[in-house]
Amino acid sequence: MDTLWLVVLGTLTAGYFALAGFDYGTGLLLPWRRRDVALQRMTPFFLGNEVWLVAAIGVLFAAFPRLEGELLSGAHSQFTLLLAGLVLFMAAVQLRLWWWLVFTGALMVSLGWGLFLVHLLEAPLPVALVMPVLFAVHGWVFQQRRWALFPVTAALCALPIPLAFSSIDVTGLMAHQDTLGLLARVAIPVIPLVVVLQWSIVALSSR
Amino acid sequence: MSAVDLARLQFALTTSFHFLFVLLTLGLVTLLVVMQTRFAITGAPVHERMTRFFGRIYVINYALGIVTGVVVEFQFGLNWSGLATYAGDVFGAPLALETLVAFFLESTFLGLWIFGWGRLNRWVHLSLLCLTALTAFASAFWIMAANGFLQHPVGHRVDGDVLRLDDFGALLTNPTFTSALGHVVFAAVTTGGVFVTAVSALHFLRRTHEVDFFRRSLRMGVVTTALATPPLLGFGFAQFPVLAEFQPHKTEAAPLLGLPLGFMILIGTGLTAISWLTLPLLIRDAVIRLRFPLYLMVIGIPVPFAAALFGWMFREIGRQPWLVYGLLRTEDAVSHVDASQILLSLIVFTSLFVLLACVDWALIARAVRRGPDVEPAPVSPLVVTL
């Protein structure tokens, strides 16, 4: 059961970075691209991509209650930056507010994740730039429709944070079997269902 | 101010803003289901245009509301790590179910509804909206179940220095949950009714040419408010016996706590009375020809929102000094974070949320002003062109 929940959390986190990564990348590249076209291309994916984060945090809270609080409160300022960026980015993209707000939001979110990575690995500060660079490359691949490269850049975006997580020993931090068993019955069918439905959104919008 | 006070203030502010969005989302989606069902059955264009007009407002509000929700969700871990550590096994279960079964699915169904406009079979498209509404109310269900646990912890056993989940069913039959759920649901439907009424009234005050359109939506808004307010009051008063049993000293938790409660009850009874008095005025459109009631309807927009915030103030402040009633004190649950860091995030999030609320207001006002017919939007008629 413990392994199962590690897999679920890993899937949701990796899914979030692989998908939302190209949103942030699109935002970061916005000054150098045709802005309306770039945003247009991202729109059908956008809401679907971002909600993976909400699902991941929900699972982190319920299945790893003694990890969640320490992890988030231990990186209070990083998450403040990240969330402020997320608020600006999501509002600006969905409502087509000013393009520089989309860019600023994307920069704040990706730097926030970079700084969180630095915090997890206790790495030197410049390592924080890894996330914006990876997102930007991923965004470029998405915008250029280089679908052969897409899985590669997606994996590159998805890996750093879950890999940094894997250094944490979760023994004793997870919820009791009773809670995990109950949630498993729900989480296991929902994730594939959401994936299928999100695919249909993309298929529908390109019809 | 200490870290606890700052964290409490931040939670109160961010959650209040979030709830304003939630209230309108839940209320509007309910009315949208009615509008689109009418369209699916009759095929009349007026119902389709109505669904599109109010649907656009709904989508704007949802898009911004989602953002506030993300911040609220993170806040549990950022500022209240003691809650997850102590009660995460129990409190976390409904919270995770909310994110997974309700919210994760809700936003996906909504996406399908938005991008499926004009591309799907009429009934398939309607069922997507119904699923969106259903999962939206499922969100309210799980959040209220989690909140009910904080008010009156049940279904757990103490295991060392943490709580374990013992009986999940008990969480779902918790009287502090069941009595409050109906209250919240009807509060949302009332808000939807008041909002649709006000929007329609505004168009009549502006001498709209869309008489048939707004006449229908006005009637719908008034009837919805009249139908939703009596159960709203009923579920509200039904909570007093529960309080007397489980939180007998609630009103004494803070000075003047009776005040928000009093205001809420006043607003609730007032809305019930006014909506029922308006019903006979719907005959032969007297309410529109009189004009005077239309002004009251427009001014009434903030009223249900204010009442909802008063209600939450009473419920949450009245729980103090406990976070989990009788088990975990609020001051023991706050994260080990410097007060200055919490102050910073408090300032950042509060100013952003004020901004979001203003943007939401401005965009909704613009969508309302433009009326039912706007040029086709680039991605979907439901996504606004700015």
JSON list of C-alpha atoms in Angstrom, two decimals, chain B residues 98-175:
[
{"chain": "B", "resi": 98, "resn": "GLU", "atom": "CA", "xyz": [-12.54, 16.64, -2.72]},
{"chain": "B", "resi": 99, "resn": "THR", "atom": "CA", "xyz": [-9.48, 17.26, -4.85]},
{"chain": "B", "resi": 100, "resn": "LEU", "atom": "CA", "xyz": [-9.57, 13.88, -6.60]},
{"chain": "B", "resi": 101, "resn": "VAL", "atom": "CA", "xyz": [-13.19, 12.89, -7.16]},
{"chain": "B", "resi": 102, "resn": "ALA", "atom": "CA", "xyz": [-14.69, 16.31, -7.14]},
{"chain": "B", "resi": 103, "resn": "PHE", "atom": "CA", "xyz": [-12.39, 19.09, -8.25]},
{"chain": "B", "resi": 104, "resn": "PHE", "atom": "CA", "xyz": [-10.10, 17.11, -10.58]},
{"chain": "B", "resi": 105, "resn": "LEU", "atom": "CA", "xyz": [-13.14, 15.72, -12.39]},
{"chain": "B", "resi": 106, "resn": "GLU", "atom": "CA", "xyz": [-15.16, 18.94, -12.18]},
{"chain": "B", "resi": 107, "resn": "SER", "atom": "CA", "xyz": [-12.61, 21.04, -14.01]},
{"chain": "B", "resi": 108, "resn": "THR", "atom": "CA", "xyz": [-12.23, 18.30, -16.64]},
{"chain": "B", "resi": 109, "resn": "PHE", "atom": "CA", "xyz": [-15.97, 18.07, -17.27]},
{"chain": "B", "resi": 110, "resn": "LEU", "atom": "CA", "xyz": [-16.10, 21.85, -17.41]},
{"chain": "B", "resi": 111, "resn": "GLY", "atom": "CA", "xyz": [-13.31, 21.85, -20.00]},
{"chain": "B", "resi": 112, "resn": "LEU", "atom": "CA", "xyz": [-15.26, 19.37, -22.09]},
{"chain": "B", "resi": 113, "resn": "TRP", "atom": "CA", "xyz": [-18.38, 21.50, -21.76]},
{"chain": "B", "resi": 114, "resn": "ILE", "atom": "CA", "xyz": [-16.52, 24.66, -22.82]},
{"chain": "B", "resi": 115, "resn": "PHE", "atom": "CA", "xyz": [-14.79, 23.13, -25.82]},
{"chain": "B", "resi": 116, "resn": "GLY", "atom": "CA", "xyz": [-17.69, 20.88, -26.72]},
{"chain": "B", "resi": 117, "resn": "TRP", "atom": "CA", "xyz": [-20.00, 23.87, -27.34]},
{"chain": "B", "resi": 118, "resn": "GLY", "atom": "CA", "xyz": [-21.51, 23.44, -30.79]},
{"chain": "B", "resi": 119, "resn": "ARG", "atom": "CA", "xyz": [-19.42, 20.34, -31.41]},
{"chain": "B", "resi": 120, "resn": "LEU", "atom": "CA", "xyz": [-21.34, 17.73, -29.46]},
{"chain": "B", "resi": 121, "resn": "ASN", "atom": "CA", "xyz": [-24.79, 16.23, -29.48]},
{"chain": "B", "resi": 122, "resn": "ARG", "atom": "CA", "xyz": [-27.20, 18.42, -27.51]},
{"chain": "B", "resi": 123, "resn": "TRP", "atom": "CA", "xyz": [-27.87, 15.79, -24.86]},
{"chain": "B", "resi": 124, "resn": "VAL", "atom": "CA", "xyz": [-24.24, 14.77, -24.47]},
{"chain": "B", "resi": 125, "resn": "HIS", "atom": "CA", "xyz": [-23.36, 18.43, -24.01]},
{"chain": "B", "resi": 126, "resn": "LEU", "atom": "CA", "xyz": [-26.10, 18.85, -21.41]},
{"chain": "B", "resi": 127, "resn": "SER", "atom": "CA", "xyz": [-24.92, 15.81, -19.49]},
{"chain": "B", "resi": 128, "resn": "LEU", "atom": "CA", "xyz": [-21.43, 17.32, -19.31]},
{"chain": "B", "resi": 129, "resn": "LEU", "atom": "CA", "xyz": [-22.88, 20.39, -17.61]},
{"chain": "B", "resi": 130, "resn": "CYS", "atom": "CA", "xyz": [-24.87, 18.15, -15.26]},
{"chain": "B", "resi": 131, "resn": "LEU", "atom": "CA", "xyz": [-21.69, 16.26, -14.38]},
{"chain": "B", "resi": 132, "resn": "THR", "atom": "CA", "xyz": [-19.89, 19.56, -13.79]},
{"chain": "B", "resi": 133, "resn": "ALA", "atom": "CA", "xyz": [-22.68, 20.64, -11.43]},
{"chain": "B", "resi": 134, "resn": "LEU", "atom": "CA", "xyz": [-22.74, 17.27, -9.69]},
{"chain": "B", "resi": 135, "resn": "THR", "atom": "CA", "xyz": [-18.99, 17.25, -9.08]},
{"chain": "B", "resi": 136, "resn": "ALA", "atom": "CA", "xyz": [-19.13, 20.90, -7.98]},
{"chain": "B", "resi": 137, "resn": "PHE", "atom": "CA", "xyz": [-21.66, 19.99, -5.30]},
{"chain": "B", "resi": 138, "resn": "ALA", "atom": "CA", "xyz": [-19.56, 16.93, -4.46]},
{"chain": "B", "resi": 139, "resn": "SER", "atom": "CA", "xyz": [-16.75, 19.39, -3.71]},
{"chain": "B", "resi": 140, "resn": "ALA", "atom": "CA", "xyz": [-19.02, 21.23, -1.29]},
{"chain": "B", "resi": 141, "resn": "PHE", "atom": "CA", "xyz": [-19.99, 17.87, 0.21]},
{"chain": "B", "resi": 142, "resn": "TRP", "atom": "CA", "xyz": [-16.41, 16.81, 0.98]},
{"chain": "B", "resi": 143, "resn": "ILE", "atom": "CA", "xyz": [-15.28, 20.23, 2.17]},
{"chain": "B", "resi": 144, "resn": "MET", "atom": "CA", "xyz": [-18.20, 20.47, 4.54]},
{"chain": "B", "resi": 145, "resn": "ALA", "atom": "CA", "xyz": [-17.48, 16.92, 5.75]},
{"chain": "B", "resi": 146, "resn": "ALA", "atom": "CA", "xyz": [-13.90, 18.00, 6.52]},
{"chain": "B", "resi": 147, "resn": "ASN", "atom": "CA", "xyz": [-15.12, 21.17, 8.22]},
{"chain": "B", "resi": 148, "resn": "GLY", "atom": "CA", "xyz": [-17.75, 19.22, 10.17]},
{"chain": "B", "resi": 149, "resn": "PHE", "atom": "CA", "xyz": [-14.93, 17.10, 11.57]},
{"chain": "B", "resi": 150, "resn": "LEU", "atom": "CA", "xyz": [-13.13, 20.21, 12.83]},
{"chain": "B", "resi": 151, "resn": "GLN", "atom": "CA", "xyz": [-16.34, 21.38, 14.54]},
{"chain": "B", "resi": 152, "resn": "HIS", "atom": "CA", "xyz": [-17.12, 18.04, 16.13]},
{"chain": "B", "resi": 153, "resn": "PRO", "atom": "CA", "xyz": [-14.45, 15.35, 15.63]},
{"chain": "B", "resi": 154, "resn": "VAL", "atom": "CA", "xyz": [-15.93, 11.88, 15.09]},
{"chain": "B", "resi": 155, "resn": "GLY", "atom": "CA", "xyz": [-14.86, 8.59, 13.50]},
{"chain": "B", "resi": 156, "resn": "HIS", "atom": "CA", "xyz": [-11.31, 8.68, 14.90]},
{"chain": "B", "resi": 157, "resn": "ARG", "atom": "CA", "xyz": [-9.22, 7.01, 17.57]},
{"chain": "B", "resi": 158, "resn": "VAL", "atom": "CA", "xyz": [-6.26, 8.50, 19.39]},
{"chain": "B", "resi": 159, "resn": "ASP", "atom": "CA", "xyz": [-3.07, 6.60, 18.58]},
{"chain": "B", "resi": 160, "resn": "GLY", "atom": "CA", "xyz": [-0.09, 7.95, 20.49]},
{"chain": "B", "resi": 161, "resn": "ASP", "atom": "CA", "xyz": [0.05, 11.64, 19.63]},
{"chain": "B", "resi": 162, "resn": "VAL", "atom": "CA", "xyz": [-1.91, 11.46, 16.37]},
{"chain": "B", "resi": 163, "resn": "LEU", "atom": "CA", "xyz": [-5.46, 10.69, 15.27]},
{"chain": "B", "resi": 164, "resn": "ARG", "atom": "CA", "xyz": [-6.30, 7.64, 13.13]},
{"chain": "B", "resi": 165, "resn": "LEU", "atom": "CA", "xyz": [-9.33, 7.07, 10.94]},
{"chain": "B", "resi": 166, "resn": "ASP", "atom": "CA", "xyz": [-11.63, 4.62, 12.64]},
{"chain": "B", "resi": 167, "resn": "ASP", "atom": "CA", "xyz": [-15.06, 4.95, 11.09]},
{"chain": "B", "resi": 168, "resn": "PHE", "atom": "CA", "xyz": [-15.35, 6.86, 7.82]},
{"chain": "B", "resi": 169, "resn": "GLY", "atom": "CA", "xyz": [-19.14, 6.53, 7.87]},
{"chain": "B", "resi": 170, "resn": "ALA", "atom": "CA", "xyz": [-19.23, 8.53, 11.09]},
{"chain": "B", "resi": 171, "resn": "LEU", "atom": "CA", "xyz": [-17.62, 11.48, 9.26]},
{"chain": "B", "resi": 172, "resn": "LEU", "atom": "CA", "xyz": [-20.48, 11.42, 6.78]},
{"chain": "B", "resi": 173, "resn": "THR", "atom": "CA", "xyz": [-23.24, 11.22, 9.39]},
{"chain": "B", "resi": 174, "resn": "ASN", "atom": "CA", "xyz": [-21.63, 13.83, 11.63]},
{"chain": "B", "resi": 175, "resn": "PRO", "atom": "CA", "xyz": [-24.49, 16.15, 12.70]}
]
